[in-house]
Short mmCIF file of C-alpha atoms in Angstrom, two decimals:
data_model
loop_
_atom_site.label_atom_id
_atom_site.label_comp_id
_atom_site.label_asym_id
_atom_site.label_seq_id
_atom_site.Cartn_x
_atom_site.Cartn_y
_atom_site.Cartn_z
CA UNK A 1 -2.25 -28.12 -1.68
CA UNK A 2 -6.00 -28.42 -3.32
CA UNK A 3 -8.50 -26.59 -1.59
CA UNK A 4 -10.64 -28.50 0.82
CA UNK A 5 -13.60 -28.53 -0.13
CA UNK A 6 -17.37 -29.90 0.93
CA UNK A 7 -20.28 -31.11 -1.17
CA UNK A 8 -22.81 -28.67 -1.19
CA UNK A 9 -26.57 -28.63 -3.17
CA UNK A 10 -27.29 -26.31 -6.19
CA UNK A 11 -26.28 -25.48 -9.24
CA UNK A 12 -23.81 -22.75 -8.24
CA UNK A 13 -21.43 -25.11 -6.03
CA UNK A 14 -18.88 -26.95 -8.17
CA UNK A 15 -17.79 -30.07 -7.21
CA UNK A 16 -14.13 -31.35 -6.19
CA UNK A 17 -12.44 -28.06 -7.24
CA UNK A 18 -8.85 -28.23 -7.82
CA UNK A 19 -6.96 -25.68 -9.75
CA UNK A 20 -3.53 -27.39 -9.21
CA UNK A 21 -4.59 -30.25 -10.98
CA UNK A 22 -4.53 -28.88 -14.41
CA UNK A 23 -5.96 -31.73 -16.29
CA UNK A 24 -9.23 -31.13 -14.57
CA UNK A 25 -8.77 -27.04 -13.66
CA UNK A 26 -11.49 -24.90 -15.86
CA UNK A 27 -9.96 -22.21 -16.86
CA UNK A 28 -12.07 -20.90 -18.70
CA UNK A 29 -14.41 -20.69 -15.71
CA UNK A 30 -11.53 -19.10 -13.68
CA UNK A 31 -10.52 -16.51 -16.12
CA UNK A 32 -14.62 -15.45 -16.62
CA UNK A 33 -14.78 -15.23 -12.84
CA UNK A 34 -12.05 -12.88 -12.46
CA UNK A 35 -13.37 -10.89 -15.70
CA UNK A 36 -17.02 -10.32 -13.86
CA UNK A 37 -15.55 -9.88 -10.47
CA UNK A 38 -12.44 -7.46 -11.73
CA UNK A 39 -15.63 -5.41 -12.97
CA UNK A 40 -17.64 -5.67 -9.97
CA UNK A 41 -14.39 -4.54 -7.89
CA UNK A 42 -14.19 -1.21 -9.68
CA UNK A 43 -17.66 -0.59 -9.07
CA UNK A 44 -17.26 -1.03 -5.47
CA UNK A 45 -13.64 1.24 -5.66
CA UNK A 46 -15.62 3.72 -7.74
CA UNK A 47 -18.14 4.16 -4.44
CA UNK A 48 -15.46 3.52 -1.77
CA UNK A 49 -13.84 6.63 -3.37
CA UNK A 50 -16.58 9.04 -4.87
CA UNK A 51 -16.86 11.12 -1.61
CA UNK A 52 -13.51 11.51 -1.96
CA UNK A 53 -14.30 13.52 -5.12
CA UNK A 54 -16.81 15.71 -3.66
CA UNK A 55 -15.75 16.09 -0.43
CA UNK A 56 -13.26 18.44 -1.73
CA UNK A 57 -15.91 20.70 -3.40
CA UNK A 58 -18.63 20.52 -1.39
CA UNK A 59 -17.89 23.62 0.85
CA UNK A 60 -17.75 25.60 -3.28
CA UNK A 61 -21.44 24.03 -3.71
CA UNK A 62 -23.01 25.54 -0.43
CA UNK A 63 -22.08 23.88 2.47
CA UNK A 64 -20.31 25.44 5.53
CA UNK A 65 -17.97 23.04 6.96
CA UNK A 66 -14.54 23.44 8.47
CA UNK A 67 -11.33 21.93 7.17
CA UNK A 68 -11.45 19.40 9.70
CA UNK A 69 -14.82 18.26 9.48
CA UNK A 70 -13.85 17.94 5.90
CA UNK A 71 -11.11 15.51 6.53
CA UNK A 72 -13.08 13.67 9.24
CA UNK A 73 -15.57 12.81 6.44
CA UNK A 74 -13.20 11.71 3.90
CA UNK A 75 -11.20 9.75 6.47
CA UNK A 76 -15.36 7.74 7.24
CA UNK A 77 -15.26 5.87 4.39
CA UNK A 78 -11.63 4.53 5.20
CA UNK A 79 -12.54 3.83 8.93
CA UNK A 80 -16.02 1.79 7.10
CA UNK A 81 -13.82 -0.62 4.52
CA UNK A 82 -11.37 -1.14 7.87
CA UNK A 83 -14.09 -2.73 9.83
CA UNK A 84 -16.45 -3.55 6.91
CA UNK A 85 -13.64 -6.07 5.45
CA UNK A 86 -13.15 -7.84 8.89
CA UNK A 87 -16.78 -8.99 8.33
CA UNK A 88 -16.05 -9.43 4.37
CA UNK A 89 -12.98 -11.71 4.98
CA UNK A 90 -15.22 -14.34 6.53
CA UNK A 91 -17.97 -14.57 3.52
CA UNK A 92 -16.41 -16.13 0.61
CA UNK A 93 -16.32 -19.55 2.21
CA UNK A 94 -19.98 -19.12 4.35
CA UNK A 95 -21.84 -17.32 1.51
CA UNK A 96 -19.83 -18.70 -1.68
CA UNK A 97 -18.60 -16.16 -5.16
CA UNK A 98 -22.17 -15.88 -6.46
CA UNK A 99 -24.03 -14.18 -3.33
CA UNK A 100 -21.28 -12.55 -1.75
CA UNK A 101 -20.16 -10.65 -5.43
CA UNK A 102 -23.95 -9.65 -6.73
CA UNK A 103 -25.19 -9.50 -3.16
CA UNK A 104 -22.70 -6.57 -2.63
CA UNK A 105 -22.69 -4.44 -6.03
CA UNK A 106 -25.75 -4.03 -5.17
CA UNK A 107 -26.02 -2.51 -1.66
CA UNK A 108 -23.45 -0.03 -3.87
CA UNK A 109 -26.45 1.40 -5.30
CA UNK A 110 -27.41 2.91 -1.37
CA UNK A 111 -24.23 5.35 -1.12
CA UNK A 112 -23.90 6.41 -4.76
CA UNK A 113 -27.78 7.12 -5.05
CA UNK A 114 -27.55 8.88 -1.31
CA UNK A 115 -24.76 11.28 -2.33
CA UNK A 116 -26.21 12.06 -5.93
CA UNK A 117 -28.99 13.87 -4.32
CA UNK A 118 -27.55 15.22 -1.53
CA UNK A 119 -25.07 17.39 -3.71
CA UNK A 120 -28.10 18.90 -5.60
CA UNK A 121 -29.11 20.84 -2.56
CA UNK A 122 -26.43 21.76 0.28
CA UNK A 123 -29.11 21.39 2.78
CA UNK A 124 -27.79 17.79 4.20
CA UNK A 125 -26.73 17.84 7.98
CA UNK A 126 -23.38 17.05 8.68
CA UNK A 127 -24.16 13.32 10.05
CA UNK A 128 -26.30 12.22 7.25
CA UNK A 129 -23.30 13.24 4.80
CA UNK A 130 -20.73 11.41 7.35
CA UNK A 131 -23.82 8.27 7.18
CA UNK A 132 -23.47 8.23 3.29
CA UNK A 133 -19.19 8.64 3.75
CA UNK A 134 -19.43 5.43 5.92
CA UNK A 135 -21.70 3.39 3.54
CA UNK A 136 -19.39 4.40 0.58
CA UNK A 137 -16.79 1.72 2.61
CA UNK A 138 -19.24 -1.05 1.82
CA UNK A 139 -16.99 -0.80 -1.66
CA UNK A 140 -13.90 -0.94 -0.01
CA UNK A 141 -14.92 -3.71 2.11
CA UNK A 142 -15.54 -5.82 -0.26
CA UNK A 143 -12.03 -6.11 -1.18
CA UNK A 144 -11.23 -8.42 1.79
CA UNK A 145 -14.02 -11.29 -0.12
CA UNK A 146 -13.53 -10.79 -3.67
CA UNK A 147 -9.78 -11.16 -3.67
CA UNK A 148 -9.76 -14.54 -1.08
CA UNK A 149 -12.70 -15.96 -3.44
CA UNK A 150 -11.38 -15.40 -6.62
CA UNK A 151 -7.95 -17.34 -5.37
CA UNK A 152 -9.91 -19.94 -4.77
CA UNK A 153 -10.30 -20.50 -8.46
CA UNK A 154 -6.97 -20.05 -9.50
CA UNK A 155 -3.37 -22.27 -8.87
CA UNK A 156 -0.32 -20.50 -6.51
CA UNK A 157 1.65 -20.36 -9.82
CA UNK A 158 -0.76 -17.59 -11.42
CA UNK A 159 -2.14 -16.18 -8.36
CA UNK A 160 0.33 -13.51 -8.73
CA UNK A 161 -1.17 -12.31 -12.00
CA UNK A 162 -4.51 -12.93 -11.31
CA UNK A 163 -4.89 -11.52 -7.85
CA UNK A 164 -2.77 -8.84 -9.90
CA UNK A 165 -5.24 -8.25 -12.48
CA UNK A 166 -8.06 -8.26 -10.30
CA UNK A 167 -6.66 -5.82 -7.41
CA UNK A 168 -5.20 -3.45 -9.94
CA UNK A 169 -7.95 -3.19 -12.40
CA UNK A 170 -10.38 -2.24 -9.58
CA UNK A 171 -7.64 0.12 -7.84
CA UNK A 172 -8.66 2.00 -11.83
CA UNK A 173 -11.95 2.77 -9.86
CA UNK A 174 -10.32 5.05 -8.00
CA UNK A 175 -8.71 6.97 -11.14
CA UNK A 176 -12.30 6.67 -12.95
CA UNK A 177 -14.12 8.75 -10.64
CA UNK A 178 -11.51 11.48 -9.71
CA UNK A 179 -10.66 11.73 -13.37
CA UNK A 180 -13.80 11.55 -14.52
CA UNK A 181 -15.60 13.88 -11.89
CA UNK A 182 -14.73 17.30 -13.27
CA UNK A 183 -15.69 16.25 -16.86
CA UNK A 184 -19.43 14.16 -15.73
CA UNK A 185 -20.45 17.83 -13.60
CA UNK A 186 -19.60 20.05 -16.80
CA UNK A 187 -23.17 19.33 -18.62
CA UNK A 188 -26.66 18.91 -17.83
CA UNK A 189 -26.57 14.49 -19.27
CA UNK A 190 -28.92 14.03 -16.32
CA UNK A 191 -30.31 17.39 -15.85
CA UNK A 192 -33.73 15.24 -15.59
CA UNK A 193 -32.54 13.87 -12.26
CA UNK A 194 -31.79 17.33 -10.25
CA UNK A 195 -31.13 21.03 -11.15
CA UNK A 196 -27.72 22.45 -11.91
CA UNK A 197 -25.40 24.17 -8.86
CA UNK A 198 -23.68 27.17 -8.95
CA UNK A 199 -20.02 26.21 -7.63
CA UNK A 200 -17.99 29.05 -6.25
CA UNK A 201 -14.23 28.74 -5.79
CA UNK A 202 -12.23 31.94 -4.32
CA UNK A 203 -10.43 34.16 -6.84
CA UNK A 204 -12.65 32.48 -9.60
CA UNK A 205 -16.15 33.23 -11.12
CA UNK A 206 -18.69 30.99 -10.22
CA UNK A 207 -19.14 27.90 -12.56
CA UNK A 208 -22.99 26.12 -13.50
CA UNK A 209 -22.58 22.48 -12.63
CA UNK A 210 -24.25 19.25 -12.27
CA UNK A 211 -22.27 17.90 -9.43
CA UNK A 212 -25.31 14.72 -8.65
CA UNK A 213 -24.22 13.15 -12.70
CA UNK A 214 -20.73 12.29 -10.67
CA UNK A 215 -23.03 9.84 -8.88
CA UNK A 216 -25.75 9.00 -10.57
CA UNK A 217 -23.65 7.69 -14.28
CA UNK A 218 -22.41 4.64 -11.93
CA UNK A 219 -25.92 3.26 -10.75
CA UNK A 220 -26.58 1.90 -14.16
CA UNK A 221 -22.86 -0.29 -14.34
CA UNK A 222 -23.62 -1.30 -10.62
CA UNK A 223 -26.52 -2.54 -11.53
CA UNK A 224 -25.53 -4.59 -14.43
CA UNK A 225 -22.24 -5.71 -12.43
CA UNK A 226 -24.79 -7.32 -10.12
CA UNK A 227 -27.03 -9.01 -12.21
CA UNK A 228 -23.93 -10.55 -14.40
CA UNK A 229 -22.49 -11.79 -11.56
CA UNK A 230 -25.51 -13.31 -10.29
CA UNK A 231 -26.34 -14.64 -13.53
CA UNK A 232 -23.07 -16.10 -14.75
CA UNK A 233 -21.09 -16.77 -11.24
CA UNK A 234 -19.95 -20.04 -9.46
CA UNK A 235 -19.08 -20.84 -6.11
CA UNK A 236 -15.99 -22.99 -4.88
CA UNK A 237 -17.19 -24.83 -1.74
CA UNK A 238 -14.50 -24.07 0.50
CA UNK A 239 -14.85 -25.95 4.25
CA UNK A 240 -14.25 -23.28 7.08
CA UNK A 241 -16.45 -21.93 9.88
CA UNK A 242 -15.61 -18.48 11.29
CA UNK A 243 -13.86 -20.21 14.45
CA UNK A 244 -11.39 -22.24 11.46
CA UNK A 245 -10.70 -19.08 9.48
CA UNK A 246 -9.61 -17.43 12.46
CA UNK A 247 -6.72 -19.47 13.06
CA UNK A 248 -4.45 -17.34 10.51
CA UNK A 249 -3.66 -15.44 13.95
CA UNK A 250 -1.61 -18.06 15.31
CA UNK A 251 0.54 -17.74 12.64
CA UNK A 252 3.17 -14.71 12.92
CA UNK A 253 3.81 -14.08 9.05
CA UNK A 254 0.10 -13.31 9.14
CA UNK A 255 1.26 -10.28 11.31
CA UNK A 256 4.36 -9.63 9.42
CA UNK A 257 2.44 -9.43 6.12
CA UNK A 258 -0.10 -7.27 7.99
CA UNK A 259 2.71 -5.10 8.41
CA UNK A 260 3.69 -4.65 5.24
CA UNK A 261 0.48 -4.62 2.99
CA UNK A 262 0.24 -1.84 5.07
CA UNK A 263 3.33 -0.27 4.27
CA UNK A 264 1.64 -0.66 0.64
CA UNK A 265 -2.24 -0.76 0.32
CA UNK A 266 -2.68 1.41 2.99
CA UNK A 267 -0.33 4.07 1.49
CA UNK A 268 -2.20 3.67 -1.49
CA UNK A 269 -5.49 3.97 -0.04
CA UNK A 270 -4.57 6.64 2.46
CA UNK A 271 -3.23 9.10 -0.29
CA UNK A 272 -6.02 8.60 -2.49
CA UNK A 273 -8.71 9.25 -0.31
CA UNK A 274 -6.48 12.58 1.03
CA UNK A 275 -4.77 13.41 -2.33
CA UNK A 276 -6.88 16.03 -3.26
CA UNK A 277 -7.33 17.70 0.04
CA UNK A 278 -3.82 18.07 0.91
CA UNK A 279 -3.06 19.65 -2.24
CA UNK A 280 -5.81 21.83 -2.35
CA UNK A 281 -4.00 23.20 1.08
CA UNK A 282 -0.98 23.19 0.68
CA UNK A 283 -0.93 24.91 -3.21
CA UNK A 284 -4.73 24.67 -4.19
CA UNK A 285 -7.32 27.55 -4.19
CA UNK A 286 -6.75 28.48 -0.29
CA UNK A 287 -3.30 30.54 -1.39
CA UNK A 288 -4.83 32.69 -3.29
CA UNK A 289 -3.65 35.79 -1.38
CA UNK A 290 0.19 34.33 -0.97
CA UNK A 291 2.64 36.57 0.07
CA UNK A 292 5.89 37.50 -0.08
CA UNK A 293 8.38 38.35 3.24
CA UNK A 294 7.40 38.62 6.75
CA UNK A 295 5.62 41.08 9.00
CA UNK A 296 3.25 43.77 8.69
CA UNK A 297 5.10 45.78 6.46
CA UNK A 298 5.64 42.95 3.83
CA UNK A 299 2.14 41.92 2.29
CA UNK A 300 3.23 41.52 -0.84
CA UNK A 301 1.15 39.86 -3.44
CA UNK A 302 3.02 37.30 -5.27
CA UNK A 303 2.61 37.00 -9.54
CA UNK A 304 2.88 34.78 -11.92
CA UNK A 305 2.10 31.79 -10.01
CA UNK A 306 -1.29 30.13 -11.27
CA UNK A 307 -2.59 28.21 -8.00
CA UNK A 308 -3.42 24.71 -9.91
CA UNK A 309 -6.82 22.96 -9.41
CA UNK A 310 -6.49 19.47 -7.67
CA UNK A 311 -9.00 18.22 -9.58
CA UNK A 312 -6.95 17.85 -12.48
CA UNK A 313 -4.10 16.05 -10.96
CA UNK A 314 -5.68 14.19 -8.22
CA UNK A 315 -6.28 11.20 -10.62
CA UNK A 316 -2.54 10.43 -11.71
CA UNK A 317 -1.63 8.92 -8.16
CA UNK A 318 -4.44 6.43 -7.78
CA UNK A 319 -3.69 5.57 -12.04
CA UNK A 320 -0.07 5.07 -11.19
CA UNK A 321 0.00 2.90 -8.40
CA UNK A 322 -2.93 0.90 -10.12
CA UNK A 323 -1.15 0.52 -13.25
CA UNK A 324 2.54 -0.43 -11.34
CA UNK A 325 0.07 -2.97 -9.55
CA UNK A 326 -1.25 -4.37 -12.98
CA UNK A 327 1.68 -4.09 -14.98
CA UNK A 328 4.17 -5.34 -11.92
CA UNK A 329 1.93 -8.76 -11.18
CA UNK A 330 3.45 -11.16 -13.93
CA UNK A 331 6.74 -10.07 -12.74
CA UNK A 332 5.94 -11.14 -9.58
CA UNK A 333 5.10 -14.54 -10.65
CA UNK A 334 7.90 -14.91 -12.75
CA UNK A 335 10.43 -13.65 -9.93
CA UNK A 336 8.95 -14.12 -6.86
CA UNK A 337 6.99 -11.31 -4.48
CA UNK A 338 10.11 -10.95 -1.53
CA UNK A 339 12.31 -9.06 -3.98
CA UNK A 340 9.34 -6.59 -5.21
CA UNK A 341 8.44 -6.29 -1.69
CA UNK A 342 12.22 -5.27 -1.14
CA UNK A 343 12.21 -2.62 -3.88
CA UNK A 344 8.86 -1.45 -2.58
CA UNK A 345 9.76 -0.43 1.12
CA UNK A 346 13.19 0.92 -0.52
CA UNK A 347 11.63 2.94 -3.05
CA UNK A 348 8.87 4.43 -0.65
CA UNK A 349 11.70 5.54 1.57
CA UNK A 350 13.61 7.36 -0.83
CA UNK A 351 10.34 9.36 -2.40
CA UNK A 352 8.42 9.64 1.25
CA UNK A 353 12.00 11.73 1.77
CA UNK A 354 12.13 13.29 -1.54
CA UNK A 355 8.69 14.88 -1.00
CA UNK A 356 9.15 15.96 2.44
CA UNK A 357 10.31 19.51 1.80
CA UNK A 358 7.51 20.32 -0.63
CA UNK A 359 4.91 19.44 2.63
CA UNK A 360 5.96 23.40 3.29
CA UNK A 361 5.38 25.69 0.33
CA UNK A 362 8.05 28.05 0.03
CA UNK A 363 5.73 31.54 -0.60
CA UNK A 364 8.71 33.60 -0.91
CA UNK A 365 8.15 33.95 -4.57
CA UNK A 366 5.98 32.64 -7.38
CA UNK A 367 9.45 30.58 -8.91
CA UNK A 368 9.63 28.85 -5.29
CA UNK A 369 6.30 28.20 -4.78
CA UNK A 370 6.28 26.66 -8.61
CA UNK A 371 9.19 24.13 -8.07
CA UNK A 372 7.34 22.94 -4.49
CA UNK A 373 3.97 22.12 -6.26
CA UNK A 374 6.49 20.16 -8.88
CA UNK A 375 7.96 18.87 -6.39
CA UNK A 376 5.43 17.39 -4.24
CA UNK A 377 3.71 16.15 -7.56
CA UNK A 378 6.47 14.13 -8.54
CA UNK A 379 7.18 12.60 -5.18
CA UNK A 380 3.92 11.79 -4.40
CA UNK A 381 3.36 10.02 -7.67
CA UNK A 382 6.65 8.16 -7.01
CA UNK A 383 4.89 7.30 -3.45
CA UNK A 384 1.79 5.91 -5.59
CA UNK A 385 4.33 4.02 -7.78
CA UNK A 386 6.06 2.40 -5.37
CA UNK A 387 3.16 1.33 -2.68
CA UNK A 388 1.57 -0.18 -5.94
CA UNK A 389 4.79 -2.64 -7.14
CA UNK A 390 4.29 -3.32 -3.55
CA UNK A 391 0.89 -4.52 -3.35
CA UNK A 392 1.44 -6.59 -6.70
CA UNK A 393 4.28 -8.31 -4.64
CA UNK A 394 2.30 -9.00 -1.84
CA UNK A 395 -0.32 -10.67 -3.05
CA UNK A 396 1.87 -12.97 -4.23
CA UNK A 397 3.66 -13.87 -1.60
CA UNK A 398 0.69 -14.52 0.85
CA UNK A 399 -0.53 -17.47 -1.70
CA UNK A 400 3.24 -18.68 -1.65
CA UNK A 401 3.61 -18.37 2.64
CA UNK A 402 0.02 -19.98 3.53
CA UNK A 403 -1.62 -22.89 2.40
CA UNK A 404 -4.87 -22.32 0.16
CA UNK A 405 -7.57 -21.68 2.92
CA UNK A 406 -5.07 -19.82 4.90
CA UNK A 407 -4.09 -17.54 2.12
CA UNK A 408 -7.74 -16.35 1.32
CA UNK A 409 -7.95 -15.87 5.18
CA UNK A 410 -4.69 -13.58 5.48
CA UNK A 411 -5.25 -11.66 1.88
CA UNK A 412 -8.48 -10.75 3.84
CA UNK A 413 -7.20 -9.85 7.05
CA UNK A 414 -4.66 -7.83 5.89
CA UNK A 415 -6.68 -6.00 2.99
CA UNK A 416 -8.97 -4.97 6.56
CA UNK A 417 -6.10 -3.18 8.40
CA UNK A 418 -4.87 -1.50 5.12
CA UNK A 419 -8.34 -0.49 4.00
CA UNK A 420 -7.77 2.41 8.07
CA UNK A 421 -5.00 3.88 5.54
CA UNK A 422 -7.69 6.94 4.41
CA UNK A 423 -8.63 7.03 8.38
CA UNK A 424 -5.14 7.10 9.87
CA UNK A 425 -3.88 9.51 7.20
CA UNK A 426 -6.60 11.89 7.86
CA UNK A 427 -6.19 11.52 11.65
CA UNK A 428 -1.81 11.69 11.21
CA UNK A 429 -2.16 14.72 9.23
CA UNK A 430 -4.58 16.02 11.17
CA UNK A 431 -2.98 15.34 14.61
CA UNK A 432 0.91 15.28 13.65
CA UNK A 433 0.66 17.51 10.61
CA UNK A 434 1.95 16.60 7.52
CA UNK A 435 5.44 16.38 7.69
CA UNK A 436 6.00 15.01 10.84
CA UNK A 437 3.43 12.11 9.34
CA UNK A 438 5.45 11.46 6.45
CA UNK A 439 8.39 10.92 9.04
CA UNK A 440 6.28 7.98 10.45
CA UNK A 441 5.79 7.08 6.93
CA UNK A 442 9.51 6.70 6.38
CA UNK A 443 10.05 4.35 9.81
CA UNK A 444 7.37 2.11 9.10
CA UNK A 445 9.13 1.55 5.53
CA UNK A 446 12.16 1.03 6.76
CA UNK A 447 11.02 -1.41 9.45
CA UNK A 448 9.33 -3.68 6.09
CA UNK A 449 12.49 -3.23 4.62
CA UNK A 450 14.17 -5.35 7.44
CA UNK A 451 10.95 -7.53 7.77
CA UNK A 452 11.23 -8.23 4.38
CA UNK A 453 14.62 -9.18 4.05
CA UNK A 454 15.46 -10.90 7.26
CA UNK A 455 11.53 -13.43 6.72
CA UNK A 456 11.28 -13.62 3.30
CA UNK A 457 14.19 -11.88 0.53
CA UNK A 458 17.67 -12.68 1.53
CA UNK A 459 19.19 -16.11 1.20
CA UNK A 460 18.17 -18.84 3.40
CA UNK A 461 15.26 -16.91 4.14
CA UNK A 462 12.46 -19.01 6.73
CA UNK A 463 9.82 -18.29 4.03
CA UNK A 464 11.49 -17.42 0.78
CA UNK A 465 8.60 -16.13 -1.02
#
């Protein structure tokens, strides 16, 4: 079905748009727009999650706050992108690719600055710092318009791969800053901007850093992400009011699918955000003095056991389920989304149970404690793996299910309820405690599972997808 669309005035509004007819469909024009957006994605992904980088530290930099303030504030930026993409969903048609893209990079610039000088000094109050956590989500609300708006410019056969591409290259945003966090605070690059910290960590000696170049190396891309799009963007003038776009509700695989892209994106998003901090609890720097037996007359220090730093594991989740999303996507167009879907809720089951046991370190000995850090590695990268074959799969079943307007609408909606996954995780593992979490986890997969197979997988499916 060609997209509907209505003459508008300017040079940025194409005229009589229709990707499924491929003798007219530009595709050159389609692949740059992905290209600038893709890039303009992981700039907003790199400031949805950079307090999620410093959260963790910023108690070792001079601040005072308890462990659940902590999570509270790395659960804001989730609870932001949740309601900041309900607005988002509605732009692409209202404000067209061009403003919505550059428009938003650069309100990016507001967060990343903010939190680049408030790690300089730990003098920030708590609600300025949870201010900054909630303007970070500007990033992650932008998800819910990029994605619709760059479908508009593509046909249903190659959405798969292209919404794919786009989704999965930006999830690398995530990876970039955690990865690249402990190596940009090493040395003084922008020593110019702010003076040097002196981060303490218990057990270690205290380590010179420049925690604000975390922030700062990312205003200079942002900026340039939003003048290229500006420059070199077009806009597909898609017909639909706020009232018309809201008519995806009446339609109950728009709920179904809600269900499940949580299942996925929401997983994905909710670990990311929390990766670091549950580790960092459960094995990290806070078990220093771990000991062996029970009662007062057993307080003995275990050996050999080196408590590992998050920071240099906390990026392989977010790269793994990025890459399964980029690397799954042609499969997905070449197969069809249900089955992927399938494999998705099935595989998150078996590793959401597989990593269960390793939610409560053994500290019996150094060996024990060892094989539980391995083991909650492992499962939670095969968590990651799995949630990300499932948002490839997703994305392109929603372009299959809907018709074109429709499809934008619901890759929106349902990119807004996923984006709570870093504020429900916080608040399950805060409330329920991890384990007992990761149970819920486990029924909400297994409830997809039978969503997916009973709407859209098995044969003679109602929307075989």
């Amino acid at each position: 079905m060609s997209t509907t669309t209505t003459p508008r005035s300017g040079g940025e509004w194409l005229q009589s748009w229709d990707p499924e007819n491929e003798e007219t469909w530009d595709k050159a024009l389609a692949w740059k727009t992905l290209w600038i957006t893709t890039f303009t994605l992981t700039m907003c992904f790199v400031a949805w999650f950079l307090p999620s980088a410093i959260i963790p530290k910023l108690n070792a930099l001079g601040y005072t706050f308890t462990k659940d303030q902590l999570y509270w504030m790395a659960a804001m930026p989730g609870l932001a992108a949740g309601l900041l993409r309900i607005v988002w969903m509605v732009l692409p048609p209202i404000m067209g690719t061009r403003k919505m893209v550059s428009l938003t990079t650069l309100l990016l610039v507001f967060p990343v600055l903010g939190w680049g000088v408030r790690v300089i000094n730990p003098t920030a109050p708590y609600w300025e710092l949870m201010v900054l956590a909630f303007l970070a989500g500007i990033g992650g609300g932008a998800f819910s318009g990029f994605m619709p708006s760059t479908s508009y410019f593509f046909p249903r056969k190659m959405q798969g791969t292209a919404l794919g591409l786009q989704a999965g290259i930006g999830n690398f945003g995530v990876s970039l800053v955690q990865l690249l966090t402990p190596w940009l605070i090493g040395f003084s690059m922008l020593g110019f901007l702010g003076h040097s910290q002196s981060m303490k960590i218990a057990g270690k000696a205290p380590k010179e850093v420049w925690y604000q170049n975390a922030a700062f190396v990312w205003i200079p891309l942002i900026l340039i992400g939003a003048a290229w799009a500006w420059f070199a963007l077009k806009s597909v003038p898609v017909k639909a009011n706020i009232r018309q776009q809201f008519d995806i509700f009446s339609n109950q695989d728009t709920w179904w699918m809600t269900l499940i892209y949580i299942m996925t994106f929401g997983t994905f998003s909710g670990l990311s955000a929390q990766f670091g901090l549950l580790m960092g609890n459960l094995y990290g720097s806070g078990n220093t003095d771990i000991v062996a037996g029970s009662g007062a007359s057993a307080r003995i220090l275990v050996s050999g056991y080196s408590i590992p730093d998050p920071a240099a594991f906390v990026f392989l989740g977010p790269l793994v389920g990025a890459g399964a999303r980029v690397l799954f996507s042609p499969l997905t167009d070449r197969m069809g989304g249900a089955r992927w879907s399938l494999v998705s809720a099935l595989g998150l089951i078996a590793s959401i149970i597989y990593t269960i046991p390793a939610l409560t370190p053994d500290t019996s000995s150094a060996a024990a404690l060892q094989g539980g850090f391995t083991r909650f590695l492992w499962g939670m990268l095969a968590i990651f793996l799995f949630s990300g074959i499932g948002n490839a799969s997703t994305f392109k079943q929603m372009p299959m299910i809907f018709e074109r307007r429709q499809a934008g609408g619901v890759i929106g909606w349902t990119a807004a309820i996923a984006a709570f996954g870093p504020f429900f995780f916080s608040l399950g593992v805060g409330m329920l405690g991890a384990t007992l979490f990761y149970w819920v986890g486990v029924a909400w997969a297994v409830m997809c599972a039978v969503i997916v197979w009973m709407r859209y997988a098995r044969p003679g499916a109602p929307k075989p997808s």
